[in-house]
Backbone as JSON, one array per atom type, in Angstrom:
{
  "sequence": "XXXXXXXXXXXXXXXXXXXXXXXXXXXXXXXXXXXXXXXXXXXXXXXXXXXXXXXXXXXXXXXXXXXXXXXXXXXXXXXXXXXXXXXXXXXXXXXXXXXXXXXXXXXXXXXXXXXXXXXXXXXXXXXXXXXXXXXXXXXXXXXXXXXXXXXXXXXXXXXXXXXXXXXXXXXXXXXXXXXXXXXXXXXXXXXXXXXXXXXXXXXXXXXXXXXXXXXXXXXXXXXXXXXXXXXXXXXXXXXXXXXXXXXXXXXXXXX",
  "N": [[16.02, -5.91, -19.54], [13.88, -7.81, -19.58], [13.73, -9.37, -18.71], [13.41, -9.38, -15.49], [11.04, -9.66, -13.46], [10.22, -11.66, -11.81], [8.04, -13.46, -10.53], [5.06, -13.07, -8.86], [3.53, -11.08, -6.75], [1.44, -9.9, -5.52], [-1.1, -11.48, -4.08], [0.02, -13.31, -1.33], [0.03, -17.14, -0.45], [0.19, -20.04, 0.57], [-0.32, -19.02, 4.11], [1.45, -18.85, 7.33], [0.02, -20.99, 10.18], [-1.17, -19.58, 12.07], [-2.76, -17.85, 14.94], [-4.61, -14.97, 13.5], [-6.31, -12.87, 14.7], [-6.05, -9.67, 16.28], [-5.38, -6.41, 17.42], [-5.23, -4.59, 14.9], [-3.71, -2.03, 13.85], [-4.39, 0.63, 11.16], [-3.33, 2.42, 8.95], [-4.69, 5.52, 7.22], [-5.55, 6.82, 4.36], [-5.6, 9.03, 1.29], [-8.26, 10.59, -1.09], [-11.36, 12.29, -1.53], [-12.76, 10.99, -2.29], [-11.62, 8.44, -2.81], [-10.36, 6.56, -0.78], [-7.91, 4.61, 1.24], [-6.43, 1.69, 3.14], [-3.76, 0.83, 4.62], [-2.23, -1.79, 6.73], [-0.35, -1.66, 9.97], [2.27, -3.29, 9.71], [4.29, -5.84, 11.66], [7.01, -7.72, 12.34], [6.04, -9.96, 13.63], [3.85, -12.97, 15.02], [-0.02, -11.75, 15.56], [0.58, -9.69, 13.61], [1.99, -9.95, 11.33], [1.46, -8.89, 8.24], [1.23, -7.91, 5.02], [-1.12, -5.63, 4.22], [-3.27, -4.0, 1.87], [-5.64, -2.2, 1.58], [-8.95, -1.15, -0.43], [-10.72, 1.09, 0.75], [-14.34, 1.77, 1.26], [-15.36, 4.58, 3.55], [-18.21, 4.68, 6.19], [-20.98, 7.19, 6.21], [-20.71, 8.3, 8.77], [-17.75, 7.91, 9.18], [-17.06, 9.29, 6.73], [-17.45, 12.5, 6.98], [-16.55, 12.59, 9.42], [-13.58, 12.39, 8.78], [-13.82, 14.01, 6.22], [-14.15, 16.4, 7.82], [-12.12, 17.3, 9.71], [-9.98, 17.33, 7.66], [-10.44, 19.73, 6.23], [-10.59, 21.0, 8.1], [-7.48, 21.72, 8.49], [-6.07, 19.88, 8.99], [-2.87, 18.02, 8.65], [-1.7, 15.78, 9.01], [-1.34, 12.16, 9.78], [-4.06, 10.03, 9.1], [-5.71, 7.31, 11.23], [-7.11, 3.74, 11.52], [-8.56, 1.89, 13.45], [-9.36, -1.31, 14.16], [-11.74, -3.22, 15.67], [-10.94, -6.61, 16.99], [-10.36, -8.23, 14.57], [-9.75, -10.43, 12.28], [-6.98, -10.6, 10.1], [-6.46, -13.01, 8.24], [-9.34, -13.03, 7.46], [-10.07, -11.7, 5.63], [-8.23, -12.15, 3.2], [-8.52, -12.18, -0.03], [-8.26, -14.25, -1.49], [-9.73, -16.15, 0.36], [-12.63, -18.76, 0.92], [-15.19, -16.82, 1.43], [-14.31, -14.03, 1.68], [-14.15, -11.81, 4.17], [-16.08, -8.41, 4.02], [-16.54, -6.15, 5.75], [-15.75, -4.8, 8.26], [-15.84, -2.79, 11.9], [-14.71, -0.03, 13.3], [-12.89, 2.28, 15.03], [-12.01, 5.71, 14.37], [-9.01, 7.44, 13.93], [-7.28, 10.76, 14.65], [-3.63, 10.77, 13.64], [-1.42, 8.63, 15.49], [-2.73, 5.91, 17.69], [-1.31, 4.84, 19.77], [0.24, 7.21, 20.36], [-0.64, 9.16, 21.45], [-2.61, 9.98, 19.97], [-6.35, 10.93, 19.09], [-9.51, 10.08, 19.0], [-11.78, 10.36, 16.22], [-14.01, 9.5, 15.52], [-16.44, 6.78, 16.48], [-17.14, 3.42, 16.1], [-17.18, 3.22, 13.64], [-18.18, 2.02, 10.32], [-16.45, -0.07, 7.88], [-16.07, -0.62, 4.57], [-14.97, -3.04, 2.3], [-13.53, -2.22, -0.54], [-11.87, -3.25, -2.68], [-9.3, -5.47, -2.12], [-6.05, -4.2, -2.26], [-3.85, -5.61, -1.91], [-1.77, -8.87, -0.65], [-0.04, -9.86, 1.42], [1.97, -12.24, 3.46], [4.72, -11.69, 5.64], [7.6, -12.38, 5.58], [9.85, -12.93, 8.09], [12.88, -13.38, 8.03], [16.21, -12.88, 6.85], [16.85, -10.42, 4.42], [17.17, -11.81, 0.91], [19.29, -12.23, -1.73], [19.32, -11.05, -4.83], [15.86, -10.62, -4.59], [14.46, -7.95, -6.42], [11.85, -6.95, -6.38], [11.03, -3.34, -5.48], [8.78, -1.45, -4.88], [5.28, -1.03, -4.66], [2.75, -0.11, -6.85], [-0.43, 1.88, -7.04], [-3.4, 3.28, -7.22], [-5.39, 5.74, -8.55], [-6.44, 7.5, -11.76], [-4.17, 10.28, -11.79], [-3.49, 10.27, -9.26], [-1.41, 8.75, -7.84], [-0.04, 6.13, -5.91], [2.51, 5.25, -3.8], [3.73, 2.47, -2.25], [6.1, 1.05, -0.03], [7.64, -2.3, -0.51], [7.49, -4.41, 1.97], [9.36, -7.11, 2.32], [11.44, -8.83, 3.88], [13.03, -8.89, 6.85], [15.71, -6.45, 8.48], [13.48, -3.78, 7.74], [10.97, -1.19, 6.31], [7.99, 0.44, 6.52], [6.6, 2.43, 4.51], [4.51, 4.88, 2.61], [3.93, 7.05, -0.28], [2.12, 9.7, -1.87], [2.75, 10.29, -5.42], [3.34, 10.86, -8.53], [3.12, 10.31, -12.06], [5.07, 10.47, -14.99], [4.3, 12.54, -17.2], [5.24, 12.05, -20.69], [6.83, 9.78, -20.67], [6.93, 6.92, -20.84], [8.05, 4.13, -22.15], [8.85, 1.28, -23.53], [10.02, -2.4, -22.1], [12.97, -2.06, -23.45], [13.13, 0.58, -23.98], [12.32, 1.69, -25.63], [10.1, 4.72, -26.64], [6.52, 4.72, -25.95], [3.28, 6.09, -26.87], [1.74, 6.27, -24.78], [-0.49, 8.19, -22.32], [0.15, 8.67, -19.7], [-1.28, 9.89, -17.61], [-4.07, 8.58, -18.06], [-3.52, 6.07, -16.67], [-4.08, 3.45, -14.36], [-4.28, 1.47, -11.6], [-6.18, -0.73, -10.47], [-5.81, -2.74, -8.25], [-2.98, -2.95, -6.49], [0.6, -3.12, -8.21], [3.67, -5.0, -8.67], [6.49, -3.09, -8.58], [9.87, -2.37, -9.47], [12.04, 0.18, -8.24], [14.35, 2.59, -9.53], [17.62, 4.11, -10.7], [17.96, 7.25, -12.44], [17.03, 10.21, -10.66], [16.92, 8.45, -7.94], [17.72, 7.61, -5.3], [18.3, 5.65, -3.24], [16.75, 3.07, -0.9], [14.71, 4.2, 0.65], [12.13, 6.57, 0.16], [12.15, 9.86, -1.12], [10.71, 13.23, -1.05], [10.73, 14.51, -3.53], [12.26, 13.32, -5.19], [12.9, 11.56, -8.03], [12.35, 8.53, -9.95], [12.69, 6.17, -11.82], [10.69, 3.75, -13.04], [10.01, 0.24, -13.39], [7.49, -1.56, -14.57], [4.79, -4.5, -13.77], [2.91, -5.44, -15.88], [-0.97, -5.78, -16.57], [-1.83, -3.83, -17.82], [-2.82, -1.38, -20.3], [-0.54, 0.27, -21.22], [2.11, -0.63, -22.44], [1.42, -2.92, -22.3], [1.09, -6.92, -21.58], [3.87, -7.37, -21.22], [5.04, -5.54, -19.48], [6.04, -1.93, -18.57], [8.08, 1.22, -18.54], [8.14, 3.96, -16.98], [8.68, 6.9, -15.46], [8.75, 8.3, -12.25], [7.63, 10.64, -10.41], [7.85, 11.64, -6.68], [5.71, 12.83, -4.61], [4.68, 13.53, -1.81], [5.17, 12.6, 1.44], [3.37, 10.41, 2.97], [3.43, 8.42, 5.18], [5.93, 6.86, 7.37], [7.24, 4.54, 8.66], [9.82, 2.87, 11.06], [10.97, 1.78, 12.98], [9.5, -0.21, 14.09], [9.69, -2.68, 12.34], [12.33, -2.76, 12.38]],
  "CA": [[15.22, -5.91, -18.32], [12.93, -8.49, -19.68], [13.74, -11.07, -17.17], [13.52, -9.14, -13.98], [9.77, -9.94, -13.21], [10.56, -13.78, -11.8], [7.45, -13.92, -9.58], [3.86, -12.24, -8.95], [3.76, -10.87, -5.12], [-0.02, -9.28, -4.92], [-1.34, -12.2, -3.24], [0.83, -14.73, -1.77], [-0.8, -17.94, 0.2], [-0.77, -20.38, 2.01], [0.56, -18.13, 4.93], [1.83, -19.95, 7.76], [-1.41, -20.77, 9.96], [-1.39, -18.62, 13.62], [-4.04, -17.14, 14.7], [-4.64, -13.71, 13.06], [-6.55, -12.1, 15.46], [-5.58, -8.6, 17.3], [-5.98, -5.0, 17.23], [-4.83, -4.43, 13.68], [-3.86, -0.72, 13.51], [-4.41, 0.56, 9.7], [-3.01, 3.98, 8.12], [-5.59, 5.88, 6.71], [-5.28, 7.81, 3.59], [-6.15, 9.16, -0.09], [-8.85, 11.65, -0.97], [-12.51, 12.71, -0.96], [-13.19, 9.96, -3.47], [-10.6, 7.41, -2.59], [-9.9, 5.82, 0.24], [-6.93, 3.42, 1.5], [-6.31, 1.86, 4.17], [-2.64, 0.39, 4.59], [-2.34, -2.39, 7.62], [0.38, -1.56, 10.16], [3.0, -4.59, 10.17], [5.46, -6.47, 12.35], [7.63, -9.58, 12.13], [5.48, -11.07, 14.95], [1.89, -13.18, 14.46], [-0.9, -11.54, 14.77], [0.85, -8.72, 12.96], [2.99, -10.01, 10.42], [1.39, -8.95, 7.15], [1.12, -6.15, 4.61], [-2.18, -5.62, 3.53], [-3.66, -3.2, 1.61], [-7.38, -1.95, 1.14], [-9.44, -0.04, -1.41], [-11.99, 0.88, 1.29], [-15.28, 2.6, 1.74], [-16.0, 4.32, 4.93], [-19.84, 4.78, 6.19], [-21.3, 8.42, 6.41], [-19.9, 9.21, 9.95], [-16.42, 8.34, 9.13], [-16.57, 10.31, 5.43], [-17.72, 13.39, 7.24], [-15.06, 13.32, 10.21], [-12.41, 12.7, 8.1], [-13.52, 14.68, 5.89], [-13.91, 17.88, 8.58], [-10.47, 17.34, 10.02], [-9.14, 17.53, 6.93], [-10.9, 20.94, 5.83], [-9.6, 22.3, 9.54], [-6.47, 21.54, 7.84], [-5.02, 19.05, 10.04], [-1.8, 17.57, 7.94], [-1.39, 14.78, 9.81], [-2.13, 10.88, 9.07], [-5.04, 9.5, 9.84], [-5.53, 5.6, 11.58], [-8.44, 3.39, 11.82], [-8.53, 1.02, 14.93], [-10.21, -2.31, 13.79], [-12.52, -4.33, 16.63], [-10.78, -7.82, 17.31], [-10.46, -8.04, 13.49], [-8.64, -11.36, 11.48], [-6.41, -10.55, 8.94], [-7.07, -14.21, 7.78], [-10.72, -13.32, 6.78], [-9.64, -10.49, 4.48], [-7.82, -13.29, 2.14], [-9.38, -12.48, -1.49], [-8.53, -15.75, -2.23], [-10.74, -17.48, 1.19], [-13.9, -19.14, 0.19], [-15.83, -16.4, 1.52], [-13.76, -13.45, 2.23], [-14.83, -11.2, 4.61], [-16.18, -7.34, 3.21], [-16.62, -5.2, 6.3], [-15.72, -4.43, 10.14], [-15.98, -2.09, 12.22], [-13.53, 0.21, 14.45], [-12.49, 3.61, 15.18], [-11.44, 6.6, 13.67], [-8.24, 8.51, 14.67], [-6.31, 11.43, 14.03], [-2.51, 10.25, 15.01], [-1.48, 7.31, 15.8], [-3.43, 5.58, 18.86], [-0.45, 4.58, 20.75], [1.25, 7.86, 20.17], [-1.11, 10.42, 21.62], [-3.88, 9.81, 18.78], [-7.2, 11.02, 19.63], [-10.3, 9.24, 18.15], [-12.31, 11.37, 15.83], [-15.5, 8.7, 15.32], [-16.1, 5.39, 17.11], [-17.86, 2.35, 15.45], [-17.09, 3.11, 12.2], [-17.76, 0.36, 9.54], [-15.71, 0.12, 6.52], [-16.43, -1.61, 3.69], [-13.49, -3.61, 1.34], [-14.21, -2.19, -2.24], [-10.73, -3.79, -3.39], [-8.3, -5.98, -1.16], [-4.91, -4.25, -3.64], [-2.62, -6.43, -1.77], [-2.43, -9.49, 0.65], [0.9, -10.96, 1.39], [2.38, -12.53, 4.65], [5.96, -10.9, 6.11], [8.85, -13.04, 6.17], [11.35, -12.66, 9.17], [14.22, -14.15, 7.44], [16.92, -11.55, 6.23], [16.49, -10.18, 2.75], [18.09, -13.32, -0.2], [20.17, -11.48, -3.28], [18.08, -11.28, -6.09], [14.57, -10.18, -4.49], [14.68, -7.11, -6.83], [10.64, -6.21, -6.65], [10.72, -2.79, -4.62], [7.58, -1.06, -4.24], [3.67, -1.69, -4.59], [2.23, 1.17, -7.21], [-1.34, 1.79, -6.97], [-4.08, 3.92, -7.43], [-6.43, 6.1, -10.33], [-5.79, 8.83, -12.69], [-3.39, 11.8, -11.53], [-3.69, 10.32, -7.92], [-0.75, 7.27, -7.78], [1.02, 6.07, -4.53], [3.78, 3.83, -3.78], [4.1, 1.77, -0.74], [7.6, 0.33, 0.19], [7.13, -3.87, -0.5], [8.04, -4.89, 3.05], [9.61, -8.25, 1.6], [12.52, -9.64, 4.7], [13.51, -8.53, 8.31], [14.91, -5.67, 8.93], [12.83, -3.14, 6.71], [10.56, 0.04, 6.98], [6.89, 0.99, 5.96], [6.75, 3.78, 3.67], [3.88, 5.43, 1.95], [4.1, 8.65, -0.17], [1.69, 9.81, -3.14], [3.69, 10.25, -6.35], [3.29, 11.25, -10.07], [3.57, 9.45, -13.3], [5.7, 11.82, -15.44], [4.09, 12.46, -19.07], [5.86, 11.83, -22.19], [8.3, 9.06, -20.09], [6.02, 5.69, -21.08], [8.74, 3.41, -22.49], [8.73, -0.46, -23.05], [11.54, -2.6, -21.49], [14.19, -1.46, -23.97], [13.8, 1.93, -23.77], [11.23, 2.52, -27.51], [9.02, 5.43, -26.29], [5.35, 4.77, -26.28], [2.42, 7.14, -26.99], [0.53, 6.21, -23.49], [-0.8, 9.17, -21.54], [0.02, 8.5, -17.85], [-3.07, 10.15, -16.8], [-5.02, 7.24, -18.23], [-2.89, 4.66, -16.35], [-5.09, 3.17, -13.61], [-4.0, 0.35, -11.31], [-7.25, -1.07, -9.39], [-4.8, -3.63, -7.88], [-1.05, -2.97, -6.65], [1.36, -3.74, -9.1], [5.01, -4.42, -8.12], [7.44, -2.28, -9.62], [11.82, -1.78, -9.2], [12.68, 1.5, -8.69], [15.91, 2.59, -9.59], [18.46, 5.3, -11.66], [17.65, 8.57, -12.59], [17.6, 10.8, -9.11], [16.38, 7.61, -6.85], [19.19, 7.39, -3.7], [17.92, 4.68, -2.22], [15.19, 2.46, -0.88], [13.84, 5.52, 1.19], [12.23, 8.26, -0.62], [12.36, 11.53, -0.53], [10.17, 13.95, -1.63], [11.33, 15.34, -5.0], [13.14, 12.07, -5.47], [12.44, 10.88, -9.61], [12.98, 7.52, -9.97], [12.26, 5.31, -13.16], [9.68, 2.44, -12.37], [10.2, -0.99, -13.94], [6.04, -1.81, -14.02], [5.05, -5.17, -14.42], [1.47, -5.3, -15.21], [-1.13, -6.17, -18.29], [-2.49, -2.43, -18.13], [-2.61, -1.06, -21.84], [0.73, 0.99, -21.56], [3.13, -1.64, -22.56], [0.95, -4.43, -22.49], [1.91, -7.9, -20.88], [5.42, -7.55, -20.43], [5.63, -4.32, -18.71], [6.91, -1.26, -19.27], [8.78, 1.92, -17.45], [7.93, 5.44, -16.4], [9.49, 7.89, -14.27], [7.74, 8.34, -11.1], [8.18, 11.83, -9.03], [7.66, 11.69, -5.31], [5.17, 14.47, -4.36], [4.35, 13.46, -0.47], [5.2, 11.63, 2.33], [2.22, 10.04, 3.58], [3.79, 7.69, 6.25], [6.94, 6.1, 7.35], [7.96, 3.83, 10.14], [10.89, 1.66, 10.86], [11.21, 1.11, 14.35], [8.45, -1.49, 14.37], [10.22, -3.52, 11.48], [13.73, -3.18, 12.46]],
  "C": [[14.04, -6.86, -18.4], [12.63, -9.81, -18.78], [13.81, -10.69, -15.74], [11.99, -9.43, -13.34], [9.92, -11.87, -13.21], [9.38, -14.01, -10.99], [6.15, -12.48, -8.86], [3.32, -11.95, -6.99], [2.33, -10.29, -4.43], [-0.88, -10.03, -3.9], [-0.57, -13.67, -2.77], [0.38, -15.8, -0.42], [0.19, -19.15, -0.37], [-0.04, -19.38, 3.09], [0.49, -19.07, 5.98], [0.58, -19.81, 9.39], [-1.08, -20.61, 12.01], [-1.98, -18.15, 13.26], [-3.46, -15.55, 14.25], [-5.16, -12.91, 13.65], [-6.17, -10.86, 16.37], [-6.13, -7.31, 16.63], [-4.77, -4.61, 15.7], [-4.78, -3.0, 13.26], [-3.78, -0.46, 11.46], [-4.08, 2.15, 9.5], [-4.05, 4.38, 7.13], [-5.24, 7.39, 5.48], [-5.89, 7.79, 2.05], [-7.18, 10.51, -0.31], [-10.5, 11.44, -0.92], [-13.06, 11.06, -1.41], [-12.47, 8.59, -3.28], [-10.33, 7.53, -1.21], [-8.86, 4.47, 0.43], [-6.84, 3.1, 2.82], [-4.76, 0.88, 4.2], [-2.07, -0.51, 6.34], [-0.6, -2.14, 8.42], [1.09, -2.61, 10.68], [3.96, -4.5, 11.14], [5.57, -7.62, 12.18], [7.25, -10.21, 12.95], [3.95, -11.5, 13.96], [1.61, -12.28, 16.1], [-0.61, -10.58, 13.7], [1.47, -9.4, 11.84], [2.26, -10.69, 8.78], [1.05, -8.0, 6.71], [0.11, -6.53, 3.94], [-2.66, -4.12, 3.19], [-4.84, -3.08, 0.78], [-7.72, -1.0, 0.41], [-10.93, -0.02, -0.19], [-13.17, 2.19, 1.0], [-15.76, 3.01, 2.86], [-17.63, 4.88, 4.68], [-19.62, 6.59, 6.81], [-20.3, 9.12, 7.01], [-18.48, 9.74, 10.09], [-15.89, 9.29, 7.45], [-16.89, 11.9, 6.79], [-16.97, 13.65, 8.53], [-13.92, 13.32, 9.73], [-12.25, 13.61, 7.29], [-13.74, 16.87, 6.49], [-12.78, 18.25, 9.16], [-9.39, 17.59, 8.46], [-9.56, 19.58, 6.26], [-10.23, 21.77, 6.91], [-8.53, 22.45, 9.12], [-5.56, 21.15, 8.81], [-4.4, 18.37, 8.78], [-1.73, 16.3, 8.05], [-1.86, 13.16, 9.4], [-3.3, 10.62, 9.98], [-5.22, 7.81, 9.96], [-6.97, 5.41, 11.79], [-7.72, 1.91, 12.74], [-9.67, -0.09, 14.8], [-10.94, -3.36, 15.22], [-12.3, -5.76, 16.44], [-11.13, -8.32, 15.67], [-9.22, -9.05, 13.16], [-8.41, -11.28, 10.27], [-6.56, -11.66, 7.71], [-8.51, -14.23, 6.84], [-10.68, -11.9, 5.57], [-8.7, -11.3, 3.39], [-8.6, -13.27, 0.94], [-8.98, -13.68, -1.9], [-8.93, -17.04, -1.03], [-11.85, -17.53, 0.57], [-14.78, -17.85, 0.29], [-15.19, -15.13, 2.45], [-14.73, -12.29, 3.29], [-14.97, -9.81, 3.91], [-16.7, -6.15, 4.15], [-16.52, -5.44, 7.72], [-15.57, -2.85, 10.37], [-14.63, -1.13, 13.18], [-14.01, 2.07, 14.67], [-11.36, 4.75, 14.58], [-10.59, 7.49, 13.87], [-7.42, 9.52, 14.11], [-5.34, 11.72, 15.19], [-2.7, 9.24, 14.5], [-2.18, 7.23, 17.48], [-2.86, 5.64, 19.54], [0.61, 5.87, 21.26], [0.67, 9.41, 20.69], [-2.22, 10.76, 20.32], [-5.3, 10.4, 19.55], [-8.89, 10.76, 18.47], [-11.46, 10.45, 17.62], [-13.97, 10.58, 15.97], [-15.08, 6.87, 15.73], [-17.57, 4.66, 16.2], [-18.01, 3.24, 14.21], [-17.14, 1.81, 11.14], [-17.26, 0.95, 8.11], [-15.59, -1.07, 5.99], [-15.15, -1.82, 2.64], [-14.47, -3.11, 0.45], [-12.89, -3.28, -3.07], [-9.48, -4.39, -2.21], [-6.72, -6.16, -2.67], [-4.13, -5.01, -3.38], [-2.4, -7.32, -0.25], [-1.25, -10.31, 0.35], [1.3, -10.91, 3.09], [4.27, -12.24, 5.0], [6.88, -12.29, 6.35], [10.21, -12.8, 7.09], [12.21, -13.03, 8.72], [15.03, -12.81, 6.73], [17.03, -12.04, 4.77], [17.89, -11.23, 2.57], [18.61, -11.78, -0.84], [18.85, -12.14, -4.05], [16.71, -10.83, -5.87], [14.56, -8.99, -4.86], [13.46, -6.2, -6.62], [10.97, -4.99, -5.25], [9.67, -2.15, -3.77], [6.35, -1.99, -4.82], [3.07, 0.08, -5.09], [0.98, 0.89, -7.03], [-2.0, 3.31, -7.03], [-5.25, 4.25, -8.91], [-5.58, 7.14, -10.82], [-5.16, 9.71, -12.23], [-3.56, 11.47, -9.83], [-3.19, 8.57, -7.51], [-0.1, 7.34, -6.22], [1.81, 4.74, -4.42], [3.66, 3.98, -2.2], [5.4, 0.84, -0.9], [6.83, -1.29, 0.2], [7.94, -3.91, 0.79], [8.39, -6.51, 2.49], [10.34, -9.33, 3.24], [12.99, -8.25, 6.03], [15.15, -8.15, 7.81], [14.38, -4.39, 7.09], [11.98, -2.22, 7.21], [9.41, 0.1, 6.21], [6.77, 2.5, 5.79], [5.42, 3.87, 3.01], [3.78, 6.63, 1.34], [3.11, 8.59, -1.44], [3.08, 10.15, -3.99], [2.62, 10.05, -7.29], [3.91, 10.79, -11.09], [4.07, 10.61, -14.13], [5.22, 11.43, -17.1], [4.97, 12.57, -19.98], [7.31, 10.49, -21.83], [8.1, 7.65, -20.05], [7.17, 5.28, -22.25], [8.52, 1.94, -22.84], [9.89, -0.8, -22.03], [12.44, -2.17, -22.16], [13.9, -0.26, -23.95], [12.96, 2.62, -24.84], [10.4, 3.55, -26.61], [7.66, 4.58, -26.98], [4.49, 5.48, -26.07], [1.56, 6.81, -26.14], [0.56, 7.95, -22.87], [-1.1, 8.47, -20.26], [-1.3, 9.09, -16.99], [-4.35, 9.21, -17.17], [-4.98, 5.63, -17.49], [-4.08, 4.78, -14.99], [-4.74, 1.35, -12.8], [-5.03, -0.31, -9.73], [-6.62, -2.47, -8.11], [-3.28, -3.19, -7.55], [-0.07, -3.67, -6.99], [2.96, -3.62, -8.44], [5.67, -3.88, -9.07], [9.11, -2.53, -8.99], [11.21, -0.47, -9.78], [14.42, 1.66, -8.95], [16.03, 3.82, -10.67], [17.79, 6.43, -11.66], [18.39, 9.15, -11.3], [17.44, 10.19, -8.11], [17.75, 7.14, -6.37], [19.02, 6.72, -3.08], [16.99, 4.15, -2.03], [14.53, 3.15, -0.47], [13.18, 6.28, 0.41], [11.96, 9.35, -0.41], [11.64, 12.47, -1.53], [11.23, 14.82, -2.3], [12.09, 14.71, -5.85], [12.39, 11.81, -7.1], [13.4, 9.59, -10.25], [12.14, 6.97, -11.41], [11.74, 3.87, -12.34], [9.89, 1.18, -13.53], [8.59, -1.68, -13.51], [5.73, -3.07, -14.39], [3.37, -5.54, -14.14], [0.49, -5.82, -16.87], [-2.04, -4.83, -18.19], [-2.3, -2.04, -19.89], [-1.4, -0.63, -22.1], [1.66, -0.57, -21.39], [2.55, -3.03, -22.32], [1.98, -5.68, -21.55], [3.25, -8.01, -20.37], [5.88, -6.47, -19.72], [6.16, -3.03, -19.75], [7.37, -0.49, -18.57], [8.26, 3.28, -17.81], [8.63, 6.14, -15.35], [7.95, 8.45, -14.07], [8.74, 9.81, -10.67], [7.84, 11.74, -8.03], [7.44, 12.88, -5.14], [5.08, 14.59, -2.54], [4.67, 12.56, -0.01], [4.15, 11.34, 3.27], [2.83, 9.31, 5.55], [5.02, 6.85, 6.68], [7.27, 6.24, 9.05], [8.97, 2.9, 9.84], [11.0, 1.35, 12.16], [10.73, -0.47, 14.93], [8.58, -2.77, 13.1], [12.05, -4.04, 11.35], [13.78, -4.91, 12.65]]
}
């Protein structure tokens, strides 16, 4: 498996140059302490790119999100960005941008959403991932599937939207202890609760109980990680992942 890592997908530039401008809906999720925000794509410009934020919101929006969530609403939560260019969120422009403003919903907007806090600003702590959507139907060989990320005992996978058609997925998921491997298969003495990926790393899933590109809560798939984190050092190594939640999944708007 040492040759399946042909190509590094976290940020990929030049992207092809339409304006970026529009209402940039974003999936809102994580916990008291963590925050994400996950950009909702389509194979059209202004939409057509998957980005994903390590954000900070300000006061108003910690304290409605976090009172809706204490009511024990289930449900995802969206943030509604103000005439907001994907373009200036580019960690690799001269001078990326590091905060806008919007609105805070629980729902989707378009779907019967209803806005919990308006003019919210949210601040980038970490831009984990910034690539541009290719309409072209998936090549053979593009093996990378997801985008792991997160901290200690609190990982999530996002589906890599790579080629037209395709589906945005988000679910938390669990690194399974004692299952830290290299590429061949040697066990190594990492403790998965130390792993820590301030950046989203791509991974292949595959074998074990993983049925597909979908997943399914309870699903345990083996991760192919390819990362210079301490567990397995530079060349990667593999863990079995469990799927605890389904955070979010659309396909209609990527068919």
């Amino acid at each position: 498996m040492s040759g399946i890592f042909t190509k590094t997908i976290g940020y990929v530039r030049p992207y092809r140059s339409a304006p970026t401008v529009g209402t940039h809906g974003m999936v809102v999720f994580g916990t008291g302490t963590d925050c994400y925000f996950s950009h909702r794509p389509m194979f059209f410009s202004p939409y057509d790119f998957q980005v994903l934020l390590d954000i900070e919101l300000d006061e108003r929006g910690k304290r409605a999100l976090g009172a809706d969530r204490r009511a024990g609403f289930g449900g995802i939560h969206a943030f509604d960005p103000a005439d907001l260019s994907l373009a200036e969120l580019d960690p690799c422009a001269p001078r990326p941008r590091t905060t806008f403003r919007g609105n805070l919903i629980r729902g989707h907007l378009e779907r019967g959403g209803i806005v919990i806090a308006r003019d919210v600003v949210a601040t980038v702590r970490t831009v984990m991932s910034f690539a541009q959507l290719d309409p072209h139907p998936l090549r053979d060989g593009e093996l990378l599937t997801h985008l792991c990320f997160g901290r200690s005992g609190k990982m999530y996978l996002a589906h890599r939207i790579a080629r037209r058609p395709s589906f945005d997925q988000i679910v938390a998921a669990r690194l399974i202890p004692g299952t830290v491997t290299d590429l061949l298969g040697v066990a190594l003495p990492h403790d998965v609760t130390e792993l820590e990926f301030d950046r989203a790393q791509p991974i292949i899933l595959g074998q074990r109980e993983f049925t597909g590109q979908r997943l399914r809560v309870g699903e345990i798939a083996l991760a192919a990680v390819h990362t210079t984190a301490s567990a397995g050092g530079e060349h990667g190594f593999l863990v079995e992942v469990a799927v605890e939640r389904q955070i979010y999944l659309e396909v209609a708007d990527l068919a």
